[in-house]
PDB file of C-alpha atoms in Angstrom:
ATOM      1  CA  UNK A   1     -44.998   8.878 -38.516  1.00 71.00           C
ATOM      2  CA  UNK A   2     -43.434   6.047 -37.044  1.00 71.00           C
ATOM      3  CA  UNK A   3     -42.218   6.228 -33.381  1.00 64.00           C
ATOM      4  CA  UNK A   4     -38.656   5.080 -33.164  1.00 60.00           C
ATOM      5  CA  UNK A   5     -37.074   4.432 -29.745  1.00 62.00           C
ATOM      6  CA  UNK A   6     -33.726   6.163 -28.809  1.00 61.00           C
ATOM      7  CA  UNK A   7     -30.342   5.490 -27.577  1.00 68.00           C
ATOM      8  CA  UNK A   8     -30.849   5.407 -23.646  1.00 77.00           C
ATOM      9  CA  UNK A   9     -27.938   5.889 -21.832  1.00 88.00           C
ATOM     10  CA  UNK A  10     -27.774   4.352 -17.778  1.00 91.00           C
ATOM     11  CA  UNK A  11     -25.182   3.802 -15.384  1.00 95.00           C
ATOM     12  CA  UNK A  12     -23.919   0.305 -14.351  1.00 93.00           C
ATOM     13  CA  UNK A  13     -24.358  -0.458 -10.867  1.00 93.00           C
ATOM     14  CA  UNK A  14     -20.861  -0.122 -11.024  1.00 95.00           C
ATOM     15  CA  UNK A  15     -20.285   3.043 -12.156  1.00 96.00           C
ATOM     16  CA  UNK A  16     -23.075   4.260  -9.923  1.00 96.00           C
ATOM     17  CA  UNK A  17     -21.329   2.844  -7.018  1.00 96.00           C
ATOM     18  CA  UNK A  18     -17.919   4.518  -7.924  1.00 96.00           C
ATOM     19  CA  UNK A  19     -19.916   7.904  -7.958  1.00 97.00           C
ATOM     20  CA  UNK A  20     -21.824   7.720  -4.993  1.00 97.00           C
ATOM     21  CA  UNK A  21     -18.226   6.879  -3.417  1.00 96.00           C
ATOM     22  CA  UNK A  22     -16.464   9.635  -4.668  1.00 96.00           C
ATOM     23  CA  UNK A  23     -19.038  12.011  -3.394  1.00 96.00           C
ATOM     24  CA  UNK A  24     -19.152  10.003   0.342  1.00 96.00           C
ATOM     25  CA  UNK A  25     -15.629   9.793   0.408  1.00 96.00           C
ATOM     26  CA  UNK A  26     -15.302  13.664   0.361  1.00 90.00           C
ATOM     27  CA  UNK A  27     -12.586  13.641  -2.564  1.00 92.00           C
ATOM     28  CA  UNK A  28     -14.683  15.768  -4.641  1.00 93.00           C
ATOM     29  CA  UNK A  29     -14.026  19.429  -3.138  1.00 92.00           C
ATOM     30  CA  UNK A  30     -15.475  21.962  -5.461  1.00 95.00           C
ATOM     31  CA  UNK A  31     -18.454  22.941  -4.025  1.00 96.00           C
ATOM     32  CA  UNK A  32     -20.620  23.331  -7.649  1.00 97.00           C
ATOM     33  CA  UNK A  33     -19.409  19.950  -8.412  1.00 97.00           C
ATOM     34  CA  UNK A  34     -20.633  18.256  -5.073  1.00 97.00           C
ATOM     35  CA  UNK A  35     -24.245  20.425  -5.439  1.00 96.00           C
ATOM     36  CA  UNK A  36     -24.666  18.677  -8.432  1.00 97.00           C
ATOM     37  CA  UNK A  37     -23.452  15.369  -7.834  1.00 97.00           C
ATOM     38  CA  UNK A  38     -25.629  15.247  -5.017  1.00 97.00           C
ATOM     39  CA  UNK A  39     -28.598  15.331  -6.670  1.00 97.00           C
ATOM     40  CA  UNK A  40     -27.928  13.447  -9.741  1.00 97.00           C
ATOM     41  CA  UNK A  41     -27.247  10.395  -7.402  1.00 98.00           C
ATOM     42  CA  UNK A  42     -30.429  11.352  -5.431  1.00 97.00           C
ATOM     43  CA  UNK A  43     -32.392  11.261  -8.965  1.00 96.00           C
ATOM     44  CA  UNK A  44     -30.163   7.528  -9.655  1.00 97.00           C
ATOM     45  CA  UNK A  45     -31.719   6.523  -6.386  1.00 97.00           C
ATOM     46  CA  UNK A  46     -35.410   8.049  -6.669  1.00 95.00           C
ATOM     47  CA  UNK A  47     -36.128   8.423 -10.366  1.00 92.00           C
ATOM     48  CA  UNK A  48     -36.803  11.732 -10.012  1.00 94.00           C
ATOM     49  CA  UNK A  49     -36.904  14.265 -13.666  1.00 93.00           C
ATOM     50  CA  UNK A  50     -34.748  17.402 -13.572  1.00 95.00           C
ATOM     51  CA  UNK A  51     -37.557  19.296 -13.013  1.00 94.00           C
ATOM     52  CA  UNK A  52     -39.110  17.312 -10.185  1.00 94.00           C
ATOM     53  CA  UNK A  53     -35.683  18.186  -8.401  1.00 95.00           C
ATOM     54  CA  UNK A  54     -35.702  21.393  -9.257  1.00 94.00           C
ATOM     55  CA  UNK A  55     -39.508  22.347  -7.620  1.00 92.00           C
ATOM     56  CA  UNK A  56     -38.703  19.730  -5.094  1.00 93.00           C
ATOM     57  CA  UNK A  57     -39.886  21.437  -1.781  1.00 93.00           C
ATOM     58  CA  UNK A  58     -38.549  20.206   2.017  1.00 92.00           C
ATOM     59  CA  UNK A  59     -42.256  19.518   2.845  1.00 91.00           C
ATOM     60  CA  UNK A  60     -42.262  16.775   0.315  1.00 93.00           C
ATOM     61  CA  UNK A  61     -40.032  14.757   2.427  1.00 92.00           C
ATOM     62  CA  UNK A  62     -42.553  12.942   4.652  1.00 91.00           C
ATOM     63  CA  UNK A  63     -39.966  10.633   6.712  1.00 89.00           C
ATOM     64  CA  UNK A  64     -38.747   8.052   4.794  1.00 93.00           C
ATOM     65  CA  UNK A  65     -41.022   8.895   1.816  1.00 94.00           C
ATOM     66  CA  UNK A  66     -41.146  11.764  -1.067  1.00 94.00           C
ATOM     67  CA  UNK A  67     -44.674  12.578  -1.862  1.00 93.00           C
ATOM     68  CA  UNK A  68     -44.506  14.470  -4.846  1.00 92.00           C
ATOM     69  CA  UNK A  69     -46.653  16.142  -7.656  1.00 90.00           C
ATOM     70  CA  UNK A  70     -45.634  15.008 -11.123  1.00 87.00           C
ATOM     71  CA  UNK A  71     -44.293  18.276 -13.180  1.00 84.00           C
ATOM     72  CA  UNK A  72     -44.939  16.235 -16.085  1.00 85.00           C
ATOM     73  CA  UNK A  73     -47.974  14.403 -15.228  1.00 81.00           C
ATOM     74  CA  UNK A  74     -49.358  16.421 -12.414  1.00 82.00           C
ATOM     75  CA  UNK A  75     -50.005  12.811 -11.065  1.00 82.00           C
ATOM     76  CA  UNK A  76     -49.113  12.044  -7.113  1.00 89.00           C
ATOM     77  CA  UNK A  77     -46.323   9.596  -6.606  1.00 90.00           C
ATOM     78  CA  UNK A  78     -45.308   8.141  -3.440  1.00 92.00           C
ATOM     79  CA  UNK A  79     -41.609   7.131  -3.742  1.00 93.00           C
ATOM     80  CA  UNK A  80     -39.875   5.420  -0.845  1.00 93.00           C
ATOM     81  CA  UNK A  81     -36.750   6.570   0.041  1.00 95.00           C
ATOM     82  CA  UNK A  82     -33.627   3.966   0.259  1.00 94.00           C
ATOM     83  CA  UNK A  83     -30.707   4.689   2.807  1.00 96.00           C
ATOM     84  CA  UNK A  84     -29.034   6.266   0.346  1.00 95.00           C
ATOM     85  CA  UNK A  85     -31.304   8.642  -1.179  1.00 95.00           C
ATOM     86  CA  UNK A  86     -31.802   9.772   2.712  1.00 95.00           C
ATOM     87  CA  UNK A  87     -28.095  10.266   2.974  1.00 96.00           C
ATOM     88  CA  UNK A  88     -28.201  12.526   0.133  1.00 96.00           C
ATOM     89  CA  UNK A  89     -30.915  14.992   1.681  1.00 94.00           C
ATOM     90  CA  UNK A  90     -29.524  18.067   2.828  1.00 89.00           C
ATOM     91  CA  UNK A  91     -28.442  17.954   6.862  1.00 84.00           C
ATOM     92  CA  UNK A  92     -29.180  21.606   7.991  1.00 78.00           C
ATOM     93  CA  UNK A  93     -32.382  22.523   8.613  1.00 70.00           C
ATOM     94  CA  UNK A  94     -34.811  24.441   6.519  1.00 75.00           C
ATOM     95  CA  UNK A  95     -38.345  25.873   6.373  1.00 78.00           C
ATOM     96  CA  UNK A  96     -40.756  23.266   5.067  1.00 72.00           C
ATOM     97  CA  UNK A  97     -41.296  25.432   1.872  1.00 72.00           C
ATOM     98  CA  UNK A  98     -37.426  25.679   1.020  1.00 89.00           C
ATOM     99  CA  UNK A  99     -36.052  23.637  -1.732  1.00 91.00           C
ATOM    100  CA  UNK A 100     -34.452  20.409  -0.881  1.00 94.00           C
ATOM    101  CA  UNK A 101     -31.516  20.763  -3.601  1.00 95.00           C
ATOM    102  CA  UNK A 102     -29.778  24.006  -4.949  1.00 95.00           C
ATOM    103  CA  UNK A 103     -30.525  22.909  -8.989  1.00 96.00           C
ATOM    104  CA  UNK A 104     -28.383  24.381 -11.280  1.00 97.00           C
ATOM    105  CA  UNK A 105     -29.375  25.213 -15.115  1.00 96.00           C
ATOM    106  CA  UNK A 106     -29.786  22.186 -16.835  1.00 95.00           C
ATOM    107  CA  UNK A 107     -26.671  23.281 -19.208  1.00 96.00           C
ATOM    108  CA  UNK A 108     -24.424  23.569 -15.982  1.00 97.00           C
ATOM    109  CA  UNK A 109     -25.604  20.432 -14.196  1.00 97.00           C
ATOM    110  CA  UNK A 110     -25.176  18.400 -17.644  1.00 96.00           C
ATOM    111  CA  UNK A 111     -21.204  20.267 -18.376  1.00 97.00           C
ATOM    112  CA  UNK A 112     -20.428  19.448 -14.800  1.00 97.00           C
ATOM    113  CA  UNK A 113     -21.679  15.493 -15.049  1.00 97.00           C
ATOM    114  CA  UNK A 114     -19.920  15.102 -18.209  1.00 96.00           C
ATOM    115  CA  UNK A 115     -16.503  16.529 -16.341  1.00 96.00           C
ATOM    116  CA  UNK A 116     -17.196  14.032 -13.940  1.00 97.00           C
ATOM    117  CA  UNK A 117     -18.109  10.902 -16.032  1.00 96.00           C
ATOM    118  CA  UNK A 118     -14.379  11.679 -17.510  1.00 96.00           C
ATOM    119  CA  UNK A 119     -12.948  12.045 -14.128  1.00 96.00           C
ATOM    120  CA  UNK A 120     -14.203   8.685 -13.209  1.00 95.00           C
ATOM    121  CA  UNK A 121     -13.978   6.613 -16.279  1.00 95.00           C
ATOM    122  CA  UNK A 122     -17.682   6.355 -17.475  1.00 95.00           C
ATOM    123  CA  UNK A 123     -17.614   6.522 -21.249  1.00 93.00           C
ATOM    124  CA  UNK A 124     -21.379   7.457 -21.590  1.00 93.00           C
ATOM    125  CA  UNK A 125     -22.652  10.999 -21.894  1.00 92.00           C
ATOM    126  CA  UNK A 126     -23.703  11.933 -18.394  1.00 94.00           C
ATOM    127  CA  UNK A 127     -26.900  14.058 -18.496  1.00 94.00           C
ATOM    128  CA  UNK A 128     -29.305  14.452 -15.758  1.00 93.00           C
ATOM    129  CA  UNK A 129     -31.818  12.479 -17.702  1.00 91.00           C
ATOM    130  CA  UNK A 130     -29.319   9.613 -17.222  1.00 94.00           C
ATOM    131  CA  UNK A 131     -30.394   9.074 -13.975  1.00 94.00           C
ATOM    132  CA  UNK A 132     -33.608   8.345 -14.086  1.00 91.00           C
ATOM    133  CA  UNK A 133     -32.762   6.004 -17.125  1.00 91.00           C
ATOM    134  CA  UNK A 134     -30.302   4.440 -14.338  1.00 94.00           C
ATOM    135  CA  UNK A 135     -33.431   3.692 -11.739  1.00 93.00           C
ATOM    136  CA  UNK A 136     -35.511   2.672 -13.974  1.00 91.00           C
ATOM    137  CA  UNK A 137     -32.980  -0.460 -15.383  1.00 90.00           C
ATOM    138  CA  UNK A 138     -31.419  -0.997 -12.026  1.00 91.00           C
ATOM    139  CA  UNK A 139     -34.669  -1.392 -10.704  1.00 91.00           C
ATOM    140  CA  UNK A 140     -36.047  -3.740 -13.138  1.00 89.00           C
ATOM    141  CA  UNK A 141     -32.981  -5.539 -13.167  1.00 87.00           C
ATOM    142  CA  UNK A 142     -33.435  -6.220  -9.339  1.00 89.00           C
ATOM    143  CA  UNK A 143     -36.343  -7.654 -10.236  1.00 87.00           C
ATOM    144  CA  UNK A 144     -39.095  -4.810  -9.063  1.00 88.00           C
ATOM    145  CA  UNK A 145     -41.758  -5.391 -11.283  1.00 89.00           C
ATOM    146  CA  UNK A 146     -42.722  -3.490 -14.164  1.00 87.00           C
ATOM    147  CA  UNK A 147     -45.670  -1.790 -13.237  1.00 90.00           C
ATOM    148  CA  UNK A 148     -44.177  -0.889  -9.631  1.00 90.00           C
ATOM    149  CA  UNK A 149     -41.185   1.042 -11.644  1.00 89.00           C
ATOM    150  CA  UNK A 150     -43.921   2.397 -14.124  1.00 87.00           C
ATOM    151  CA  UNK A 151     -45.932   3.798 -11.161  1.00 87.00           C
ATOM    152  CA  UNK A 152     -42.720   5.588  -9.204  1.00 88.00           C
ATOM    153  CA  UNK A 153     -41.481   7.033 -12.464  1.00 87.00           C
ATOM    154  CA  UNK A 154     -45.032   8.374 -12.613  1.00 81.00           C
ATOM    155  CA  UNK A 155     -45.735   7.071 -16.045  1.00 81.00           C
ATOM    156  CA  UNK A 156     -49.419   7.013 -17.168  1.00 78.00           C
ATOM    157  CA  UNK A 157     -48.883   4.209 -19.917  1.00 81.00           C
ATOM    158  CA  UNK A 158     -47.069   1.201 -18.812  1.00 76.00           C
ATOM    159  CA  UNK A 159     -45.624   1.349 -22.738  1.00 80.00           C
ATOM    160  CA  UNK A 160     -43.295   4.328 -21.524  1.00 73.00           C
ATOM    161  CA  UNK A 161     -41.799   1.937 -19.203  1.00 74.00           C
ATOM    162  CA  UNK A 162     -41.574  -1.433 -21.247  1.00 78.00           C
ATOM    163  CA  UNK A 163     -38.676   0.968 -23.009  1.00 77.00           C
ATOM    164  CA  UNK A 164     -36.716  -0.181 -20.342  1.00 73.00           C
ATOM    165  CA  UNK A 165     -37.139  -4.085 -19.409  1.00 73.00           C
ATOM    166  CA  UNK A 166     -36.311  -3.855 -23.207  1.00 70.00           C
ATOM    167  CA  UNK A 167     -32.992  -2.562 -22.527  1.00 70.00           C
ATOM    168  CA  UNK A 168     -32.545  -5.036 -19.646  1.00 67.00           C
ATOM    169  CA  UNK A 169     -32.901  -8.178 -22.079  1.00 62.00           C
ATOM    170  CA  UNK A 170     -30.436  -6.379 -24.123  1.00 57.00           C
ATOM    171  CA  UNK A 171     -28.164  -6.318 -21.376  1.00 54.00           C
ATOM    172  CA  UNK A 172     -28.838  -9.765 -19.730  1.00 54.00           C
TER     173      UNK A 172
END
């Protein structure tokens, strides 16, 4: 059986940047919304899987790291936190074996993206899969190198992550 790559869907930096503003600027209200928003853009800005974010623990956060265990993998990764993905932790604080994120169901998080890809004029299906798709080709695009964005998406085969310098020469 041949192995036939699929359709990856990523934000723009553009159309990341118009989310991340809408949540800092406080115009999105709803509090379900805003949950979820939050941690889709912390996923845009970490790489993180839905289900990393969902067992993501406070302890994890080890200043301006995330040391995390792989639900996929079961491989450590250290990921360095930008500014942004620190603005996006939670301010209040918490025990160190709380959750980081209140995750909804992955059928509510993805309804709630796609409401908000609408609201602000992104034409692609939202998912939270999207996100990581987003690091990965914004990072490679900055010029990170391959095997750097291989080793914080906590791939095991460098392959996995050629998918994506792929669809940066399609872009360029």
């Amino acid at each position: 059986i041949k192995k036939v790559d699929g359709k990856r869907d990523f934000l723009t930096t553009d159309e990341l940047q118009r989310l991340t503003q809408a949540y800092f600027s406080g115009e999105i209200v709803s509090l379900k919304e805003r949950e979820i928003l939050q941690y889709f853009l912390f996923s845009c800005y970490t790489g993180l899987r839905y289900s990393d974010l969902k067992g993501l623990k406070i302890s994890s956060v080890e200043g301006s790291n995330l040391q995390i265990k792989m639900h996929k993998t079961g491989h450590l990764v250290s990921i360095p936190l930008i500014q942004k993905a620190l603005q996006l932790l939670p301010k209040e604080n918490k025990s160190q074996s709380d959750a980081v994120f209140r995750v909804y169901c992955n059928k509510v998080t993805n309804r709630i993206l796609k409401q908000l890809g609408k609201r602000y004029g992104i034409q692609k299906k939202l998912t939270c899969h999207v996100a990581r798709h987003t690091f990965a080709t914004i990072s490679i695009t900055l010029g990170i190198p391959i095997e750097v964005v291989s080793k914080l998406l906590g791939h095991t085969n460098l392959k996995t992550t050629q998918v994506y310098a792929k669809i940066v020469d399609s872009v360029k």
